[in-house]
């Protein structure tokens, strides 16, 4: 089992910045991709950003150029630096970690952290 501890959410004004962190612990062997998803009220969960073990990144179109994902493999931690935040970025942000075991991919999710951007 993998436990994910998220931190860094909160309330910020339009144009502000926040940094989210997610530390993985437990059965962390074979962790592959790490990433962040978000879900706003009444909307489906969507990809914000992901990063592979080798550092390849992928971003949702709405956050490109504003958000930066990074990871510290030694600490099993993934970060999301969010700049130029907009009210439409308001959502619960979930950390996601994938483990590849014997060719199968297993997904693990954090409990979510609220990000609220006021106009």
PDB file of C-alpha atoms in Angstrom:
ATOM      1  CA  UNK A   1       0.000   0.000   0.000  1.00  0.00           C
ATOM      2  CA  UNK A   2       1.087   3.572  -0.741  1.00  0.00           C
ATOM      3  CA  UNK A   3       0.218   6.490   1.508  1.00  0.00           C
ATOM      4  CA  UNK A   4       0.195   9.984   0.023  1.00  0.00           C
ATOM      5  CA  UNK A   5       0.457  13.064   2.231  1.00  0.00           C
ATOM      6  CA  UNK A   6      -0.533  16.289   0.487  1.00  0.00           C
ATOM      7  CA  UNK A   7       0.070  19.803   1.692  1.00  0.00           C
ATOM      8  CA  UNK A   8       0.128  23.387   0.468  1.00  0.00           C
ATOM      9  CA  UNK A   9      -3.449  24.159  -0.497  1.00  0.00           C
ATOM     10  CA  UNK A  10      -5.278  27.242   0.664  1.00  0.00           C
ATOM     11  CA  UNK A  11      -6.869  30.536  -0.277  1.00  0.00           C
ATOM     12  CA  UNK A  12      -5.080  32.947  -2.603  1.00  0.00           C
ATOM     13  CA  UNK A  13      -6.032  35.998  -4.608  1.00  0.00           C
ATOM     14  CA  UNK A  14      -6.285  36.148  -8.381  1.00  0.00           C
ATOM     15  CA  UNK A  15      -2.744  36.246  -9.798  1.00  0.00           C
ATOM     16  CA  UNK A  16      -1.178  34.716  -6.707  1.00  0.00           C
ATOM     17  CA  UNK A  17       0.932  31.600  -6.252  1.00  0.00           C
ATOM     18  CA  UNK A  18       0.787  28.381  -4.265  1.00  0.00           C
ATOM     19  CA  UNK A  19       3.003  25.336  -4.043  1.00  0.00           C
ATOM     20  CA  UNK A  20       1.564  21.884  -3.456  1.00  0.00           C
ATOM     21  CA  UNK A  21       3.592  18.967  -2.127  1.00  0.00           C
ATOM     22  CA  UNK A  22       2.818  15.270  -2.014  1.00  0.00           C
ATOM     23  CA  UNK A  23       5.047  12.805  -0.190  1.00  0.00           C
ATOM     24  CA  UNK A  24       4.681   9.087  -0.850  1.00  0.00           C
ATOM     25  CA  UNK A  25       5.425   6.481   1.797  1.00  0.00           C
ATOM     26  CA  UNK A  26       4.795   2.787   2.375  1.00  0.00           C
ATOM     27  CA  UNK A  27       5.257   0.399  -0.566  1.00  0.00           C
ATOM     28  CA  UNK A  28       7.040   2.917  -2.740  1.00  0.00           C
ATOM     29  CA  UNK A  29       9.098   0.455  -4.751  1.00  0.00           C
ATOM     30  CA  UNK A  30       8.311   0.588  -8.479  1.00  0.00           C
ATOM     31  CA  UNK A  31       6.675   4.016  -8.382  1.00  0.00           C
ATOM     32  CA  UNK A  32       6.560   5.301 -11.935  1.00  0.00           C
ATOM     33  CA  UNK A  33       4.574   8.416 -12.773  1.00  0.00           C
ATOM     34  CA  UNK A  34       3.510  10.989 -10.205  1.00  0.00           C
ATOM     35  CA  UNK A  35       1.060  13.763 -10.847  1.00  0.00           C
ATOM     36  CA  UNK A  36      -1.747  16.058  -9.884  1.00  0.00           C
ATOM     37  CA  UNK A  37      -5.396  16.060 -10.868  1.00  0.00           C
ATOM     38  CA  UNK A  38      -8.125  18.459  -9.869  1.00  0.00           C
ATOM     39  CA  UNK A  39     -11.880  18.420  -9.570  1.00  0.00           C
ATOM     40  CA  UNK A  40     -14.072  21.495  -9.404  1.00  0.00           C
ATOM     41  CA  UNK A  41     -17.692  21.316  -8.205  1.00  0.00           C
ATOM     42  CA  UNK A  42     -19.916  19.825 -10.885  1.00  0.00           C
ATOM     43  CA  UNK A  43     -16.998  18.944 -13.129  1.00  0.00           C
ATOM     44  CA  UNK A  44     -15.055  15.800 -13.911  1.00  0.00           C
ATOM     45  CA  UNK A  45     -11.620  15.186 -12.471  1.00  0.00           C
ATOM     46  CA  UNK A  46      -8.975  16.391 -14.912  1.00  0.00           C
ATOM     47  CA  UNK A  47      -5.239  16.065 -15.314  1.00  0.00           C
ATOM     48  CA  UNK A  48      -3.251  19.075 -14.152  1.00  0.00           C
ATOM     49  CA  UNK A  49       0.265  17.747 -14.621  1.00  0.00           C
ATOM     50  CA  UNK A  50       2.269  14.546 -14.468  1.00  0.00           C
ATOM     51  CA  UNK A  51       5.931  13.607 -14.395  1.00  0.00           C
ATOM     52  CA  UNK A  52       7.680  10.312 -15.048  1.00  0.00           C
ATOM     53  CA  UNK A  53      10.564   8.913 -13.068  1.00  0.00           C
ATOM     54  CA  UNK A  54      12.878  10.189 -15.791  1.00  0.00           C
ATOM     55  CA  UNK A  55      11.495  13.710 -15.557  1.00  0.00           C
ATOM     56  CA  UNK A  56       9.247  13.825 -18.621  1.00  0.00           C
ATOM     57  CA  UNK A  57       6.355  16.171 -17.941  1.00  0.00           C
ATOM     58  CA  UNK A  58       2.835  16.544 -19.268  1.00  0.00           C
ATOM     59  CA  UNK A  59       0.438  19.414 -18.567  1.00  0.00           C
ATOM     60  CA  UNK A  60      -3.231  20.103 -19.023  1.00  0.00           C
ATOM     61  CA  UNK A  61      -3.833  22.788 -21.621  1.00  0.00           C
ATOM     62  CA  UNK A  62      -5.349  25.223 -19.148  1.00  0.00           C
ATOM     63  CA  UNK A  63      -2.255  25.341 -16.924  1.00  0.00           C
ATOM     64  CA  UNK A  64       0.561  25.304 -19.462  1.00  0.00           C
ATOM     65  CA  UNK A  65       2.966  28.163 -18.874  1.00  0.00           C
ATOM     66  CA  UNK A  66       1.620  28.842 -15.373  1.00  0.00           C
ATOM     67  CA  UNK A  67       2.164  25.606 -13.434  1.00  0.00           C
ATOM     68  CA  UNK A  68       5.364  23.603 -13.037  1.00  0.00           C
ATOM     69  CA  UNK A  69       5.578  20.037 -11.783  1.00  0.00           C
ATOM     70  CA  UNK A  70       8.747  18.566 -10.315  1.00  0.00           C
ATOM     71  CA  UNK A  71       9.746  15.596  -8.207  1.00  0.00           C
ATOM     72  CA  UNK A  72      12.455  14.611  -5.771  1.00  0.00           C
ATOM     73  CA  UNK A  73      12.982  10.878  -6.239  1.00  0.00           C
ATOM     74  CA  UNK A  74      15.159  10.639  -3.129  1.00  0.00           C
ATOM     75  CA  UNK A  75      12.263  11.975  -1.040  1.00  0.00           C
ATOM     76  CA  UNK A  76       9.500  10.305  -3.090  1.00  0.00           C
ATOM     77  CA  UNK A  77       7.858  13.698  -3.282  1.00  0.00           C
ATOM     78  CA  UNK A  78       6.139  15.518  -6.123  1.00  0.00           C
ATOM     79  CA  UNK A  79       5.590  19.258  -6.193  1.00  0.00           C
ATOM     80  CA  UNK A  80       3.275  21.550  -8.116  1.00  0.00           C
ATOM     81  CA  UNK A  81       4.265  25.203  -8.335  1.00  0.00           C
ATOM     82  CA  UNK A  82       1.209  27.203  -9.350  1.00  0.00           C
ATOM     83  CA  UNK A  83       1.712  30.771 -10.540  1.00  0.00           C
ATOM     84  CA  UNK A  84      -0.658  33.344 -12.033  1.00  0.00           C
ATOM     85  CA  UNK A  85      -3.581  31.570 -10.409  1.00  0.00           C
ATOM     86  CA  UNK A  86      -7.067  32.293 -11.696  1.00  0.00           C
ATOM     87  CA  UNK A  87     -10.489  31.832 -10.096  1.00  0.00           C
ATOM     88  CA  UNK A  88     -11.119  28.976 -12.541  1.00  0.00           C
ATOM     89  CA  UNK A  89      -8.217  27.095 -10.932  1.00  0.00           C
ATOM     90  CA  UNK A  90     -10.363  26.708  -7.820  1.00  0.00           C
ATOM     91  CA  UNK A  91     -10.766  22.983  -7.151  1.00  0.00           C
ATOM     92  CA  UNK A  92      -9.750  20.111  -4.950  1.00  0.00           C
ATOM     93  CA  UNK A  93      -6.313  18.983  -6.074  1.00  0.00           C
ATOM     94  CA  UNK A  94      -5.448  15.289  -5.801  1.00  0.00           C
ATOM     95  CA  UNK A  95      -2.025  13.723  -5.844  1.00  0.00           C
ATOM     96  CA  UNK A  96      -1.735  10.579  -7.944  1.00  0.00           C
ATOM     97  CA  UNK A  97       1.016   7.977  -7.983  1.00  0.00           C
ATOM     98  CA  UNK A  98       1.351   4.996 -10.281  1.00  0.00           C
ATOM     99  CA  UNK A  99       3.188   1.762  -9.505  1.00  0.00           C
ATOM    100  CA  UNK A 100       4.138  -0.694 -12.213  1.00  0.00           C
ATOM    101  CA  UNK A 101       4.298  -4.270 -10.934  1.00  0.00           C
ATOM    102  CA  UNK A 102       4.678  -7.266 -13.266  1.00  0.00           C
ATOM    103  CA  UNK A 103       3.353  -5.220 -16.147  1.00  0.00           C
ATOM    104  CA  UNK A 104       0.279  -4.002 -14.262  1.00  0.00           C
ATOM    105  CA  UNK A 105      -0.248  -0.380 -13.293  1.00  0.00           C
ATOM    106  CA  UNK A 106      -1.732   0.431  -9.898  1.00  0.00           C
ATOM    107  CA  UNK A 107      -3.026   3.920  -9.106  1.00  0.00           C
ATOM    108  CA  UNK A 108      -2.996   5.546  -5.681  1.00  0.00           C
ATOM    109  CA  UNK A 109      -4.701   8.795  -4.707  1.00  0.00           C
ATOM    110  CA  UNK A 110      -4.230  11.354  -1.969  1.00  0.00           C
ATOM    111  CA  UNK A 111      -7.121  12.666   0.082  1.00  0.00           C
ATOM    112  CA  UNK A 112      -7.153  15.969  -1.796  1.00  0.00           C
ATOM    113  CA  UNK A 113      -6.273  19.529  -0.860  1.00  0.00           C
ATOM    114  CA  UNK A 114      -8.507  22.528  -1.512  1.00  0.00           C
ATOM    115  CA  UNK A 115      -7.218  25.398  -3.618  1.00  0.00           C
ATOM    116  CA  UNK A 116      -9.418  28.483  -3.728  1.00  0.00           C
ATOM    117  CA  UNK A 117      -8.588  31.515  -5.879  1.00  0.00           C
ATOM    118  CA  UNK A 118     -10.594  34.633  -5.104  1.00  0.00           C
ATOM    119  CA  UNK A 119     -11.298  37.303  -7.703  1.00  0.00           C
TER     120      UNK A 119
END
